[in-house]
Amino acid sequence: MKFRTLTRHLKVGSKNIIRNGWMTVASIGAVTTTLILVAAFLALMLNLNEMAVNIEDDVEIKTLIDLTATEEDVLALGEQLKQIDGVDTVVFSSNDEELESLISGMGDQGNAWQMFEQDNPLNHVYVVRATDPQNTETIANEITALNHVDRVVFGKDVVEQLFQFNNYARTIGLVLIVALVFTAIFLISNTIKITIMARSTEIGIMKLVGATNGFIRWPFFIEGLLLGVLGSVIPIISILVGYYYLDSSVSGSISFSFVEILPFNPFAWQLALIVIAIGAIIGVWGSVMSVRKFLKV
Amino acid sequence: MTKNHIYFIKCVVIIHHLTEVRVSKTIYKGDYFMIEMENVYKTYPNGVTALNGVNVKIDQGEFVYIVGPSGAGKSTFVKLMYREEKPSSGKIMINNYDLMEIKEKEIPFFRRNVGVVFQDFKLLPKMTIYENIAFALEVIEESPRNIRKRVMEVLETVGLKNKARFTPNELSGGEQQRVSIARAIINHPKIVIADEPTGNLDPETSLEIMKTFESINASGTTVLMATHSKSIVNRFKKRVIAIESGLIVRDEHRGEYGYEV
Ligand SMILES: Nc1ncnc2c1ncn2[C@@H]1O[C@H](COP(=O)(O)OP(=O)(O)O)[C@@H](O)[C@H]1O
Ligand SMILES: [Mg+2]
């Protein structure tokens, strides 16, 4: 397309946007609402996913050894653990080491445990890691059945709850977003239909003098595109500002030290890019629908 | 003398009389008619048959009136020529385009060879006269330089150079019609089609419009005019094709209107 033609289409497209007044405002509003929700949803989902993956990677099975087990028993158990299918590593950790890591892991509160240093109530432990985190539960069950095993402890609940929550949130979010996206598309296609109707004489003359169908359609695509992109301005500002504060408050705070969110750079920028792309797709989709239906060229 | 010889002489004469370069192109015109229809039928989706087997040949440079009672099929007949409607069956060749076979994508390019004028002018009220005419070239992506040049030329042709900055509402009916004629001829069409162009105009204004069409025709453009005006047809003698109930019932050179009223 010639540059001159492109500027003409841009001019006509933006003129139409201004002409349509309240319909334009409603369309942009719908896109804005949709995209803010999409952004919030994506930020939440991607962060939860990241956390779940991190935790899942961390999954280890603590095999607590019977307090009555002899040294030979312990060694034999270690061999048995290594024989289990899907086991990656088996590491022994004595009760003293366990207590130490417990105390240091608790920070200040850990001091309370120091009184146990003389009379350690903890078990010796084998820390078992599965090659594939998915097999953790099966392996844990096998270990439970072995002799001299007191019980096994692993992060099953945390991971499962997180994934479960993730699934619910994803379903609800998706339904909501799909509904909103379609509302936005519908509003945009309606706005463009109004433009097409208002310009029917002009379109008729264009056809008569031999304008190509593409030439006639372009301004309407541009109008849709502009509606979508204008609708993504406020969401993008919200993402950048909101996520910046979230990121700095989470990573600066001690009480959130166990949470790690995706870093502002590049995540917020990527999110902004996704949001503007979705806005553009909504806009163009809306105009394609109208052009197909109402512009008989 | 063969047909080609006649064309040659015609063209030489035209070149002597006119300065427009494009007219010389007609020298290379092949051995075909500008408009040719064979057994053309047109039935609208609602079941009305508007054309009932039309056969006609019109040469480059002819001036033809289409007459007949209202509802006879005149508008349908001319609509076929700028591909507003497609025949239900038959053969139709316009300016060497086969309109039965033409691809959807080629239609805009075909239409650039045909200028159309309507009874109701079809001007855009918010644009100036200049913009209304320039519009026809802008939307086919002509260069701004050419557009300026051509708009001034056609405004000259129709005698409205001093009204370029006016809007259509500030012009008389006759002037508005001349604007729409200017728009129709701006792209040097081979054919100009007018469907009752004087239908909304008083007799005096109609005469002026006729003179404009005559001068367009004199420059070599084929002109087809559907009309109800007995006085015009009988005064400016041309070929007359009479249509009744979708059939050509009369086709005379230098014919009469042939109907009362
Ligand atoms: N778009 C259309 N759809 C259906 N019927 C039409 C249409 N246009 C014209 N007709 C019918 O076709 C016949 C011829 O109409 P038209 O070509 O407009 O005649 P004229 O121009 O001679 O008055 C009429 O009976 C008219 O009602
Ligand atoms: Mg008619």
XYZ file of C-alpha atoms and ligand atoms in Angstrom:
586
model
C 0.000 0.000 0.000
C 1.179 3.482 -0.810
C 2.078 5.700 2.130
C -0.439 8.272 0.878
C -3.175 5.660 0.900
C -2.266 4.513 4.385
C -2.440 8.039 5.777
C -5.774 8.515 4.046
C -7.181 5.359 5.663
C -5.815 6.437 9.040
C -7.404 9.848 8.649
C -10.792 8.472 7.606
C -10.650 5.805 10.331
C -9.916 8.302 13.090
C -12.546 10.695 11.762
C -15.099 7.907 12.060
C -14.036 7.297 15.647
C -14.614 10.913 16.567
C -17.916 11.001 14.702
C -19.355 8.039 16.557
C -19.201 9.774 19.946
C -20.817 7.692 22.641
C -20.604 4.443 20.739
C -16.864 4.983 20.562
C -16.703 5.656 24.297
C -18.741 2.536 25.045
C -16.567 0.364 22.808
C -13.321 1.658 24.245
C -14.762 1.255 27.755
C -15.643 -2.357 27.064
C -12.174 -3.080 25.725
C -10.601 -1.308 28.716
C -12.613 -3.296 31.253
C -11.881 -6.525 29.462
C -8.186 -5.895 29.205
C -7.775 -4.834 32.835
C -9.338 -8.114 33.880
C -7.274 -10.054 31.371
C -4.140 -8.405 32.694
C -4.964 -9.054 36.349
C -5.890 -12.620 35.556
C -2.755 -13.256 33.523
C -0.545 -11.703 36.197
C -2.123 -13.898 38.872
C -2.101 -17.105 36.824
C 1.429 -16.770 35.561
C 2.746 -15.990 39.041
C 0.851 -18.858 40.683
C 2.078 -21.168 37.989
C 5.609 -20.057 38.553
C 5.251 -20.655 42.291
C 3.734 -24.059 41.789
C 6.523 -25.048 39.471
C 9.117 -23.810 41.945
C 7.568 -25.746 44.787
C 7.079 -28.804 42.673
C 10.721 -28.730 41.737
C 11.480 -28.623 45.427
C 9.496 -31.656 46.311
C 11.511 -34.030 48.378
C 10.404 -36.977 50.431
C 11.582 -37.021 53.993
C 11.801 -40.601 55.136
C 11.746 -40.525 58.927
C 13.661 -43.532 60.246
C 12.368 -45.496 63.208
C 14.002 -44.374 66.431
C 14.632 -48.034 67.261
C 16.527 -48.837 64.077
C 20.133 -49.946 64.430
C 22.961 -48.542 62.396
C 22.865 -51.585 60.078
C 19.141 -51.184 59.643
C 19.673 -47.590 58.621
C 22.324 -48.499 56.073
C 20.185 -51.329 54.668
C 17.242 -48.962 54.347
C 19.424 -46.536 52.428
C 20.276 -49.283 49.935
C 16.620 -50.248 49.600
C 15.638 -46.661 48.909
C 18.158 -46.424 46.110
C 16.624 -49.537 44.502
C 13.194 -47.962 44.139
C 12.211 -47.112 40.565
C 12.283 -43.410 39.745
C 14.418 -42.383 42.688
C 17.027 -39.841 41.804
C 19.006 -39.171 44.971
C 19.000 -40.456 48.517
C 20.758 -38.303 51.115
C 21.164 -39.128 54.800
C 20.612 -36.412 57.340
C 21.127 -37.077 61.037
C 18.746 -35.806 63.698
C 21.272 -33.176 64.727
C 21.471 -31.806 61.204
C 17.687 -31.803 61.026
C 17.385 -29.791 64.209
C 19.967 -27.335 63.019
C 18.212 -26.695 59.720
C 14.913 -26.437 61.555
C 16.292 -23.794 63.892
C 17.958 -21.768 61.153
C 14.877 -22.056 58.919
C 12.689 -20.507 61.615
C 14.771 -17.418 62.011
C 14.213 -15.689 65.365
C 11.481 -18.077 66.415
C 13.928 -20.902 65.917
C 15.600 -20.001 69.203
C 12.756 -21.666 71.045
C 13.908 -24.986 69.621
C 17.401 -24.621 70.924
C 16.361 -26.160 74.221
C 16.027 -29.473 72.378
C 19.673 -29.481 71.447
C 20.519 -31.596 74.498
C 17.732 -34.084 74.039
C 16.960 -34.253 70.324
C 13.433 -35.662 69.719
C 13.860 -35.800 65.949
C 14.439 -38.830 63.749
C 17.285 -39.514 61.465
C 16.123 -38.851 57.959
C 16.690 -39.982 54.424
C 15.897 -37.207 51.970
C 14.705 -38.846 48.750
C 14.210 -37.021 45.466
C 12.305 -38.416 42.526
C 13.672 -38.047 39.017
C 10.220 -36.855 37.954
C 8.326 -34.822 40.585
C 5.069 -36.337 39.298
C 6.129 -39.714 40.783
C 6.664 -38.316 44.251
C 3.467 -39.739 45.683
C 3.969 -43.272 44.306
C 7.491 -43.410 45.595
C 6.399 -42.094 48.980
C 3.838 -44.908 49.236
C 6.465 -47.510 48.429
C 8.774 -46.103 51.064
C 6.056 -46.206 53.700
C 5.809 -49.969 53.193
C 9.496 -50.540 54.001
C 10.803 -51.732 57.400
C 12.228 -49.243 59.884
C 10.353 -46.387 58.307
C 8.507 -44.333 60.875
C 6.616 -42.243 58.326
C 7.225 -40.164 55.249
C 6.669 -36.425 54.871
C 6.434 -34.595 51.597
C 4.945 -31.346 50.231
C 1.973 -33.088 48.698
C -0.668 -30.878 50.216
C 0.876 -27.546 49.388
C 1.431 -28.433 45.767
C -1.948 -29.991 45.320
C -3.768 -27.093 46.891
C -1.915 -24.630 44.798
C -2.661 -26.531 41.628
C -6.279 -26.957 42.627
C -6.643 -23.257 43.299
C -4.907 -22.575 40.041
C -7.401 -24.721 38.192
C -10.433 -23.052 39.735
C -9.053 -19.594 39.149
C -8.183 -20.471 35.594
C -11.660 -21.787 34.779
C -13.517 -18.905 36.376
C -11.138 -16.376 34.892
C -11.373 -17.849 31.417
C -15.168 -17.912 31.405
C -15.291 -14.328 32.602
C -12.724 -13.157 30.106
C -14.272 -14.946 27.136
C -17.613 -13.347 27.993
C -16.001 -9.923 28.253
C -14.019 -10.335 25.074
C -17.183 -11.188 23.172
C -19.020 -8.233 24.667
C -16.203 -5.968 23.563
C -16.147 -7.465 20.078
C -19.900 -7.083 19.813
C -19.780 -3.432 20.859
C -17.022 -2.651 18.409
C -18.775 -4.391 15.540
C -21.911 -2.413 16.363
C -20.007 0.844 16.352
C -18.520 0.023 12.992
C -21.878 -1.006 11.637
C -23.100 2.493 12.483
C -20.167 3.971 10.581
C -20.904 1.781 7.587
C -24.555 2.818 7.590
C -23.681 6.496 7.938
C -21.282 6.235 5.047
C -23.412 4.139 2.722
C -23.783 6.886 0.096
C -20.070 7.452 0.104
C -19.386 3.737 -0.146
C -21.816 3.517 -3.059
C -19.971 6.243 -4.919
C -16.626 4.643 -4.180
C -17.832 1.393 -5.711
C -19.243 3.225 -8.688
C -16.002 4.981 -9.543
C -13.997 1.796 -9.179
C -12.463 1.802 -5.708
C -11.258 -1.689 -4.829
C -12.943 -3.644 -2.063
C -9.758 -3.526 -0.044
C -9.631 0.230 -0.311
C -13.231 0.502 0.849
C -12.724 -1.864 3.784
C -9.458 -0.503 5.159
C -10.813 2.517 7.062
C -13.178 0.223 8.947
C -10.374 -2.111 9.952
C -8.394 0.904 11.070
C -11.356 2.130 13.085
C -11.609 -1.260 14.824
C -7.887 -1.425 15.386
C -7.846 2.075 16.875
C -10.774 1.248 19.180
C -8.917 -1.850 20.403
C -5.600 -0.101 20.856
C -7.152 2.946 22.544
C -8.930 0.522 24.859
C -5.599 -0.939 25.910
C -4.027 2.366 26.995
C -5.469 2.474 30.521
C -4.883 -1.261 31.145
C -1.250 -0.944 30.101
C -0.666 2.043 32.369
C -2.341 0.113 35.197
C -0.144 -2.911 34.586
C 3.080 -0.964 34.536
C 2.291 1.181 37.571
C 0.476 -1.527 39.540
C 3.011 -4.240 38.960
C 5.883 -1.907 39.704
C 4.473 -1.232 43.182
C 3.538 -4.850 43.740
C 6.987 -6.003 42.751
C 8.825 -3.499 44.908
C 6.589 -4.075 47.942
C 6.741 -7.864 47.705
C 10.463 -8.186 47.161
C 11.220 -5.510 49.780
C 9.051 -7.027 52.489
C 10.241 -9.625 55.015
C 6.788 -10.981 55.713
C 6.508 -12.002 52.039
C 9.994 -13.423 51.910
C 8.703 -16.901 51.055
C 6.856 -15.553 48.011
C 8.710 -14.757 44.856
C 6.864 -13.025 42.053
C 7.992 -12.666 38.490
C 10.230 -9.597 38.209
C 8.784 -6.341 36.830
C 11.289 -6.399 34.014
C 10.568 -8.164 31.703
C 7.273 -9.590 33.006
C 5.243 -6.349 33.163
C 6.439 -5.355 29.692
C 5.544 -8.743 28.280
C 2.137 -8.463 29.892
C 1.662 -4.998 28.364
C 2.547 -6.389 24.963
C 0.058 -9.229 25.340
C -2.640 -6.777 26.424
C -2.163 -4.441 23.457
C -2.135 -7.440 21.109
C -5.405 -8.731 22.566
C -6.885 -5.233 22.272
C -5.886 -5.043 18.631
C -7.292 -8.501 17.917
C -10.602 -7.619 19.593
C -10.817 -4.435 17.532
C -9.969 -5.986 14.200
C -12.207 -8.963 14.865
C -15.122 -6.662 15.643
C -14.608 -4.714 12.440
C -14.188 -7.834 10.314
C -17.537 -9.079 11.614
C -19.288 -5.855 10.654
C -17.552 -5.431 7.340
C -18.490 -8.984 6.388
C -22.083 -8.554 7.374
C -22.918 -5.000 6.368
C -20.450 -3.979 3.713
C -21.518 -5.688 0.545
C -18.491 -5.047 -1.576
C -14.731 0.088 -47.229
C -14.188 -2.187 -44.264
C -15.140 -1.287 -40.732
C -11.512 -0.689 -39.858
C -11.142 1.871 -42.591
C -14.124 3.746 -41.278
C -12.622 3.763 -37.798
C -9.399 5.029 -39.156
C -11.022 7.941 -40.928
C -13.180 8.678 -37.889
C -10.134 8.769 -35.692
C -8.145 10.984 -37.958
C -11.040 13.409 -38.034
C -11.337 13.332 -34.277
C -7.650 13.943 -33.794
C -7.848 16.945 -36.026
C -10.611 18.369 -33.942
C -9.425 17.546 -30.489
C -6.269 18.002 -28.572
C -6.813 15.376 -25.878
C -4.062 12.831 -26.244
C -6.080 9.889 -25.065
C -8.414 10.031 -28.046
C -5.616 8.861 -30.260
C -5.799 5.564 -28.420
C -8.956 4.781 -30.352
C -6.810 4.282 -33.444
C -5.611 1.008 -31.987
C -9.097 -0.132 -31.188
C -9.612 -3.702 -32.333
C -12.499 -5.041 -34.307
C -15.009 -5.165 -31.492
C -18.019 -3.223 -30.292
C -17.844 -1.067 -27.202
C -21.055 -2.667 -25.970
C -22.358 -6.007 -27.105
C -25.235 -8.023 -25.658
C -26.561 -11.322 -26.869
C -29.741 -12.904 -25.562
C -29.470 -11.159 -22.243
C -32.041 -12.066 -19.600
C -32.321 -10.550 -16.171
C -34.567 -11.933 -13.488
C -34.368 -10.289 -10.058
C -34.311 -12.442 -6.915
C -37.975 -11.536 -6.302
C -38.897 -13.259 -9.566
C -39.477 -10.138 -11.692
C -37.995 -10.558 -15.143
C -36.798 -7.119 -16.224
C -34.966 -8.107 -19.415
C -36.282 -10.735 -21.780
C -33.607 -11.582 -24.324
C -31.869 -8.385 -25.329
C -29.558 -8.203 -28.352
C -27.649 -5.023 -29.027
C -24.363 -3.744 -30.424
C -23.106 -0.228 -29.751
C -19.955 1.186 -31.282
C -17.244 3.283 -29.738
C -18.250 6.931 -29.895
C -21.989 6.443 -30.386
C -24.649 8.448 -28.568
C -27.653 6.286 -27.712
C -30.965 7.076 -26.024
C -32.775 4.333 -24.171
C -36.509 5.108 -24.151
C -39.637 3.271 -23.095
C -42.462 3.339 -20.558
C -41.601 3.268 -16.900
C -40.966 -0.237 -15.625
C -39.893 -1.334 -19.121
C -36.387 -2.261 -17.998
C -34.330 0.806 -18.995
C -32.592 1.154 -15.652
C -31.917 -2.554 -15.518
C -30.456 -2.372 -19.016
C -27.976 0.346 -18.085
C -27.175 -1.240 -14.715
C -25.790 -4.238 -16.563
C -23.298 -1.950 -18.281
C -21.539 -0.799 -15.130
C -21.944 -4.156 -13.448
C -24.386 -2.944 -10.843
C -26.356 -6.030 -11.869
C -25.243 -9.247 -13.518
C -27.391 -10.826 -16.270
C -29.134 -14.052 -15.349
C -28.085 -15.470 -18.700
C -26.734 -14.421 -22.074
C -23.563 -12.789 -23.221
C -22.399 -9.282 -22.379
C -19.153 -7.649 -23.472
C -18.416 -4.070 -22.435
C -15.165 -2.455 -23.556
C -13.764 -5.932 -24.128
C -14.614 -7.095 -20.596
C -16.711 -10.246 -20.525
C -19.133 -9.353 -17.736
C -20.421 -12.915 -17.417
C -16.937 -14.219 -16.692
C -15.351 -11.217 -14.968
C -13.779 -11.957 -11.588
C -15.043 -10.156 -8.512
C -11.607 -8.570 -8.109
C -11.566 -7.110 -11.610
C -14.910 -5.342 -11.324
C -13.500 -2.141 -9.761
C -10.977 -1.901 -12.581
C -13.682 -2.494 -15.171
C -15.775 0.283 -13.609
C -12.966 2.779 -14.066
C -13.809 2.664 -17.785
C -17.415 3.655 -17.210
C -18.726 6.939 -15.844
C -22.225 6.990 -14.391
C -24.638 9.899 -13.898
C -27.931 9.643 -11.987
C -31.134 11.581 -11.760
C -30.408 12.432 -8.107
C -26.762 13.474 -8.679
C -25.427 11.450 -5.740
C -23.108 14.177 -4.472
C -21.694 14.170 -0.950
C -23.270 17.167 0.827
C -20.439 17.783 3.300
C -17.767 18.039 0.640
C -17.095 20.979 -1.627
C -17.588 20.667 -5.374
C -13.842 20.305 -5.768
C -13.700 17.537 -3.148
C -16.691 15.733 -4.623
C -14.956 15.468 -7.968
C -11.489 14.779 -6.597
C -13.002 11.983 -4.490
C -13.460 9.829 -7.594
C -9.733 9.863 -8.281
C -8.593 9.734 -4.647
C -10.326 6.450 -4.016
C -8.577 4.866 -6.972
C -5.279 6.145 -5.628
C -4.376 8.700 -8.272
C -1.446 10.984 -7.474
C -2.410 14.316 -5.886
C -0.739 16.148 -8.742
C -2.866 14.404 -11.355
C -5.961 14.871 -9.259
C -5.510 18.647 -9.034
C -4.846 18.889 -12.727
C -7.787 16.719 -13.768
C -10.291 18.355 -11.407
C -9.488 21.755 -12.843
C -9.829 20.370 -16.352
C -13.240 18.814 -15.858
C -14.507 21.821 -13.913
C -13.580 23.790 -17.005
C -15.375 21.299 -19.255
C -18.627 21.615 -17.312
C -18.197 25.348 -16.767
C -18.040 25.373 -12.962
C -14.515 26.522 -12.293
C -15.720 29.466 -10.230
C -17.848 27.251 -7.960
C -15.135 24.831 -6.857
C -15.304 25.924 -3.206
C -19.096 25.773 -2.961
C -20.979 22.862 -1.417
C -23.655 21.045 -3.441
C -26.473 22.725 -1.507
C -25.284 26.118 -2.697
C -25.724 25.083 -6.344
C -28.771 24.864 -8.613
C -30.003 21.474 -9.784
C -28.430 21.926 -13.193
C -25.106 22.880 -11.650
C -25.219 19.901 -9.310
C -25.838 17.633 -12.273
C -22.864 19.133 -14.058
C -20.742 18.360 -10.996
C -21.836 14.747 -11.145
C -21.026 14.681 -14.875
C -17.595 16.121 -14.109
C -17.072 13.342 -11.575
C -18.207 10.742 -14.121
C -15.739 11.841 -16.787
C -12.745 12.645 -14.608
C -11.087 9.285 -15.200
C -11.423 9.501 -19.012
C -14.042 6.751 -19.220
C -14.716 5.016 -22.533
C -18.434 5.019 -21.769
C -20.663 7.471 -19.938
C -23.992 6.122 -18.743
C -26.780 8.432 -17.595
C -30.038 7.198 -16.100
C -32.615 9.980 -16.531
C -30.054 12.731 -15.961
C -32.565 15.488 -16.689
C -35.428 13.899 -14.772
C -35.206 16.477 -11.966
C -34.405 19.487 -14.128
C -36.467 22.098 -15.934
C -36.422 22.092 -19.762
C -33.949 24.949 -20.088
C -31.445 23.417 -17.694
C -31.946 20.092 -19.426
C -30.770 21.662 -22.675
C -27.542 22.796 -21.047
C -26.959 19.336 -19.635
C -27.554 17.858 -23.086
C -24.942 20.165 -24.551
C -22.479 18.960 -21.946
C -23.183 15.351 -22.909
C -22.811 16.213 -26.572
C -19.394 17.703 -26.003
C -18.341 14.639 -24.021
C -19.549 12.486 -26.890
C -17.719 14.668 -29.389
C -14.447 13.825 -27.654
C -15.009 10.176 -28.561
C -16.744 8.897 -25.440
C -19.650 6.538 -25.948
C -22.780 7.962 -24.279
C -25.820 5.961 -23.211
C -28.765 7.858 -21.810
C -31.999 6.436 -20.464
C -34.565 9.216 -20.691
C -38.214 10.150 -20.533
C -37.752 13.468 -22.275
C -39.508 13.580 -25.619
C -38.297 17.105 -26.346
C -34.660 16.159 -25.837
C -34.797 13.008 -27.929
C -36.555 14.748 -30.762
C -34.319 17.801 -30.649
C -30.876 16.213 -30.326
C -31.212 13.475 -32.918
C -29.315 10.312 -31.990
C -29.709 6.570 -32.085
C -32.849 5.559 -30.193
C -33.335 2.151 -28.581
C -36.868 1.596 -27.289
C -37.416 -1.026 -24.598
C -40.823 -2.437 -23.653
C -41.388 -5.264 -21.188
C -37.716 -6.097 -21.221
C -37.393 -6.345 -25.003
C -35.880 -4.024 -27.569
C -38.839 -3.118 -29.769
C -37.168 -0.428 -31.862
C -33.621 0.594 -32.736
C -33.235 3.550 -35.118
C -30.430 5.905 -35.983
C -31.484 9.543 -35.670
C -34.739 8.211 -34.203
C -37.768 9.887 -32.647
C -38.910 9.541 -29.042
C -41.991 7.735 -30.331
C -44.199 7.929 -27.232
C -46.734 10.526 -26.197
C -45.964 12.589 -23.058
N -33.640 -4.378 -7.596
C -34.800 -4.857 -8.095
N -35.365 -5.925 -7.515
C -36.495 -6.411 -7.997
N -37.158 -5.928 -9.049
C -36.647 -4.857 -9.679
C -35.437 -4.270 -9.232
N -35.151 -3.222 -10.043
C -36.138 -3.189 -10.954
N -37.042 -4.158 -10.730
C -38.220 -4.444 -11.555
O -37.793 -4.663 -12.861
C -38.650 -4.045 -13.781
C -37.886 -3.067 -14.632
O -37.445 -1.985 -13.815
P -36.483 -0.834 -14.315
O -35.354 -1.478 -15.005
O -36.176 0.039 -13.158
O -37.396 -0.088 -15.368
P -37.364 1.430 -15.896
O -36.040 2.012 -15.544
O -37.587 1.294 -17.361
O -38.475 2.131 -15.247
C -39.733 -3.396 -12.970
O -40.849 -4.277 -12.933
C -39.149 -3.257 -11.599
O -40.130 -3.361 -10.616
Mg -35.520 3.717 -14.393
